[in-house]
PDB file of C-alpha atoms in Angstrom:
ATOM      1  CA  GLN G  23      -4.248 -48.908  49.096  1.00 86.00           C
ATOM      2  CA  VAL G  24      -4.933 -45.399  47.799  1.00 94.00           C
ATOM      3  CA  ARG G  25      -5.432 -44.599  44.140  1.00 97.00           C
ATOM      4  CA  LEU G  26      -5.505 -41.201  42.468  1.00 98.00           C
ATOM      5  CA  VAL G  27      -6.987 -40.963  38.977  1.00 96.00           C
ATOM      6  CA  GLU G  28      -6.634 -37.818  36.893  1.00 96.00           C
ATOM      7  CA  SER G  29      -8.634 -36.757  33.890  1.00 95.00           C
ATOM      8  CA  GLY G  30      -9.141 -33.687  31.736  1.00 96.00           C
ATOM      9  CA  GLY G  31      -5.805 -33.217  30.000  1.00 95.00           C
ATOM     10  CA  GLY G  32      -5.495 -32.662  26.284  1.00 97.00           C
ATOM     11  CA  LEU G  33      -4.466 -30.323  23.495  1.00 98.00           C
ATOM     12  CA  VAL G  34      -5.549 -26.684  23.558  1.00 98.00           C
ATOM     13  CA  GLN G  35      -4.545 -23.509  21.782  1.00 98.00           C
ATOM     14  CA  ALA G  36      -2.822 -20.724  23.643  1.00 98.00           C
ATOM     15  CA  GLY G  37      -5.348 -18.603  25.480  1.00 98.00           C
ATOM     16  CA  GLY G  38      -7.678 -21.520  25.935  1.00 98.00           C
ATOM     17  CA  SER G  39      -8.840 -23.332  29.035  1.00 98.00           C
ATOM     18  CA  LEU G  40      -8.768 -26.842  30.471  1.00 98.00           C
ATOM     19  CA  ARG G  41     -10.085 -28.322  33.704  1.00 98.00           C
ATOM     20  CA  LEU G  42      -8.238 -31.166  35.359  1.00 98.00           C
ATOM     21  CA  SER G  43      -9.942 -33.514  37.775  1.00 98.00           C
ATOM     22  CA  CYS G  44      -8.512 -35.981  40.253  1.00 98.00           C
ATOM     23  CA  ALA G  45     -10.403 -38.448  42.418  1.00 97.00           C
ATOM     24  CA  ALA G  46      -8.894 -40.368  45.296  1.00 97.00           C
ATOM     25  CA  SER G  47     -10.195 -43.780  46.281  1.00 96.00           C
ATOM     26  CA  GLY G  48      -9.252 -46.604  48.603  1.00 94.00           C
ATOM     27  CA  SER G  49      -8.748 -46.936  52.324  1.00 92.00           C
ATOM     28  CA  ILE G  50      -8.907 -43.226  53.079  1.00 93.00           C
ATOM     29  CA  ALA G  51      -9.443 -41.977  56.622  1.00 92.00           C
ATOM     30  CA  ASN G  52      -8.407 -38.346  56.066  1.00 92.00           C
ATOM     31  CA  ILE G  53      -6.868 -36.184  53.392  1.00 93.00           C
ATOM     32  CA  ASN G  54      -4.840 -33.226  54.613  1.00 92.00           C
ATOM     33  CA  ALA G  55      -3.741 -31.702  51.322  1.00 95.00           C
ATOM     34  CA  MET G  56      -4.459 -32.210  47.666  1.00 96.00           C
ATOM     35  CA  GLY G  57      -2.664 -30.534  44.848  1.00 97.00           C
ATOM     36  CA  TRP G  58      -1.197 -30.514  41.366  1.00 98.00           C
ATOM     37  CA  TYR G  59       2.351 -30.721  40.145  1.00 98.00           C
ATOM     38  CA  ARG G  60       3.740 -30.685  36.628  1.00 98.00           C
ATOM     39  CA  GLN G  61       6.821 -32.028  34.923  1.00 98.00           C
ATOM     40  CA  THR G  62       8.499 -31.616  31.542  1.00 97.00           C
ATOM     41  CA  PRO G  63      11.128 -33.988  30.156  1.00 95.00           C
ATOM     42  CA  GLY G  64      14.432 -33.733  31.930  1.00 95.00           C
ATOM     43  CA  LYS G  65      13.161 -31.384  34.613  1.00 96.00           C
ATOM     44  CA  HIS G  66      11.995 -31.673  38.205  1.00 96.00           C
ATOM     45  CA  ARG G  67       8.360 -32.099  39.123  1.00 97.00           C
ATOM     46  CA  ASP G  68       7.228 -28.657  40.305  1.00 97.00           C
ATOM     47  CA  LEU G  69       4.303 -27.503  42.394  1.00 98.00           C
ATOM     48  CA  VAL G  70       1.478 -25.883  40.460  1.00 98.00           C
ATOM     49  CA  ALA G  71      -1.115 -25.499  43.208  1.00 98.00           C
ATOM     50  CA  VAL G  72      -2.047 -27.044  46.513  1.00 97.00           C
ATOM     51  CA  LEU G  73      -5.082 -26.776  48.753  1.00 95.00           C
ATOM     52  CA  ILE G  74      -4.839 -27.629  52.450  1.00 91.00           C
ATOM     53  CA  THR G  75      -7.695 -28.854  54.666  1.00 78.00           C
ATOM     54  CA  ASP G  76      -8.030 -25.417  56.209  1.00 76.00           C
ATOM     55  CA  ASP G  77      -8.725 -24.051  52.727  1.00 79.00           C
ATOM     56  CA  SER G  78      -5.404 -22.308  52.455  1.00 92.00           C
ATOM     57  CA  THR G  79      -3.950 -22.402  48.964  1.00 95.00           C
ATOM     58  CA  ARG G  80      -0.550 -22.004  47.400  1.00 96.00           C
ATOM     59  CA  TYR G  81       0.174 -21.372  43.731  1.00 97.00           C
ATOM     60  CA  ALA G  82       3.315 -21.265  41.652  1.00 98.00           C
ATOM     61  CA  ASP G  83       4.042 -17.672  40.678  1.00 98.00           C
ATOM     62  CA  SER G  84       3.798 -18.581  37.019  1.00 98.00           C
ATOM     63  CA  VAL G  85       0.134 -19.600  37.300  1.00 98.00           C
ATOM     64  CA  LYS G  86      -1.229 -17.054  39.777  1.00 98.00           C
ATOM     65  CA  GLY G  87      -4.258 -15.310  38.398  1.00 97.00           C
ATOM     66  CA  ARG G  88      -4.773 -17.937  35.648  1.00 98.00           C
ATOM     67  CA  PHE G  89      -5.228 -21.247  37.515  1.00 98.00           C
ATOM     68  CA  THR G  90      -7.669 -22.022  40.304  1.00 97.00           C
ATOM     69  CA  ILE G  91      -7.584 -25.077  42.549  1.00 97.00           C
ATOM     70  CA  SER G  92     -10.665 -26.391  44.294  1.00 95.00           C
ATOM     71  CA  ARG G  93     -11.712 -29.455  46.267  1.00 94.00           C
ATOM     72  CA  ASP G  94     -14.808 -31.540  46.841  1.00 93.00           C
ATOM     73  CA  ASN G  95     -14.157 -33.180  50.187  1.00 91.00           C
ATOM     74  CA  ALA G  96     -17.230 -35.387  49.939  1.00 93.00           C
ATOM     75  CA  LYS G  97     -15.824 -36.904  46.754  1.00 95.00           C
ATOM     76  CA  ASN G  98     -12.163 -36.852  47.790  1.00 95.00           C
ATOM     77  CA  ALA G  99     -11.590 -34.905  44.608  1.00 96.00           C
ATOM     78  CA  VAL G 100      -9.474 -31.963  43.563  1.00 97.00           C
ATOM     79  CA  TYR G 101      -9.774 -29.847  40.453  1.00 98.00           C
ATOM     80  CA  LEU G 102      -7.561 -27.421  38.564  1.00 98.00           C
ATOM     81  CA  GLN G 103      -9.218 -24.844  36.362  1.00 98.00           C
ATOM     82  CA  MET G 104      -6.605 -23.563  33.949  1.00 98.00           C
ATOM     83  CA  ASN G 105      -7.369 -20.389  31.990  1.00 98.00           C
ATOM     84  CA  SER G 106      -5.301 -18.267  29.626  1.00 98.00           C
ATOM     85  CA  LEU G 107      -3.065 -21.207  28.926  1.00 98.00           C
ATOM     86  CA  LYS G 108       0.394 -20.597  27.487  1.00 98.00           C
ATOM     87  CA  PRO G 109       2.719 -22.903  25.584  1.00 98.00           C
ATOM     88  CA  GLU G 110       5.014 -22.957  28.592  1.00 97.00           C
ATOM     89  CA  ASP G 111       2.209 -24.643  30.574  1.00 98.00           C
ATOM     90  CA  THR G 112       2.762 -27.749  28.453  1.00 98.00           C
ATOM     91  CA  ALA G 113       3.676 -30.601  30.783  1.00 98.00           C
ATOM     92  CA  VAL G 114       2.457 -33.785  32.370  1.00 98.00           C
ATOM     93  CA  TYR G 115       0.290 -32.817  35.323  1.00 98.00           C
ATOM     94  CA  TYR G 116       0.212 -35.019  38.388  1.00 98.00           C
ATOM     95  CA  CYS G 117      -2.313 -35.107  41.173  1.00 98.00           C
ATOM     96  CA  ASN G 118      -0.915 -35.442  44.698  1.00 98.00           C
ATOM     97  CA  ALA G 119      -2.549 -36.125  48.051  1.00 97.00           C
ATOM     98  CA  TRP G 120      -1.343 -36.432  51.632  1.00 96.00           C
ATOM     99  CA  VAL G 121      -3.563 -39.201  52.929  1.00 95.00           C
ATOM    100  CA  GLN G 122      -4.146 -40.975  56.209  1.00 93.00           C
ATOM    101  CA  THR G 123      -5.284 -44.540  55.620  1.00 92.00           C
ATOM    102  CA  TYR G 124      -7.268 -46.856  57.798  1.00 89.00           C
ATOM    103  CA  GLY G 125      -5.534 -49.737  59.578  1.00 80.00           C
ATOM    104  CA  GLY G 126      -2.809 -47.835  61.350  1.00 69.00           C
ATOM    105  CA  SER G 127      -0.603 -47.209  58.315  1.00 73.00           C
ATOM    106  CA  GLY G 128      -0.426 -43.526  59.120  1.00 84.00           C
ATOM    107  CA  TRP G 129      -0.001 -40.732  56.608  1.00 91.00           C
ATOM    108  CA  GLY G 130       1.390 -41.211  53.132  1.00 93.00           C
ATOM    109  CA  ASP G 131       2.115 -39.234  49.997  1.00 95.00           C
ATOM    110  CA  TYR G 132       0.252 -40.498  46.942  1.00 96.00           C
ATOM    111  CA  TRP G 133       0.471 -39.655  43.219  1.00 98.00           C
ATOM    112  CA  GLY G 134      -1.692 -40.129  40.191  1.00 97.00           C
ATOM    113  CA  GLN G 135      -0.398 -41.480  36.897  1.00 97.00           C
ATOM    114  CA  GLY G 136      -0.286 -38.075  35.241  1.00 97.00           C
ATOM    115  CA  THR G 137      -2.210 -36.434  32.443  1.00 97.00           C
ATOM    116  CA  GLN G 138      -0.670 -34.645  29.475  1.00 98.00           C
ATOM    117  CA  VAL G 139      -1.502 -30.996  28.846  1.00 98.00           C
ATOM    118  CA  THR G 140      -0.268 -29.556  25.582  1.00 98.00           C
ATOM    119  CA  VAL G 141      -0.734 -25.902  24.672  1.00 98.00           C
ATOM    120  CA  SER G 142      -0.070 -24.963  21.068  1.00 98.00           C
ATOM    121  CA  SER G 143       1.047 -21.501  20.029  1.00 94.00           C
TER     122      SER G 143
END
């Protein structure tokens, strides 16, 4: 019903930059929040950054000052600009959206398939 597709991951040296993109498609009436989470093997999926409809943002302490989240509401898209990358940023990054769908299904939590970000030292 709702699909999130990420792109932009890859391999980068420490100190480098990457930009992740995520586009939502499907039966979308409204999107309240869009954000990014990351996960490493054997660990929980943790919040990286989230942007709410009212333009409020929240960042993990570990990425403040280095990562910037932005949205294009017309495209139902969210982006994550990652600068000054560190090896500890290596993870699978997942796009997330809180979406209201048409047809009376209400609000739901949707995830992308994930994109690998690897930062070499």
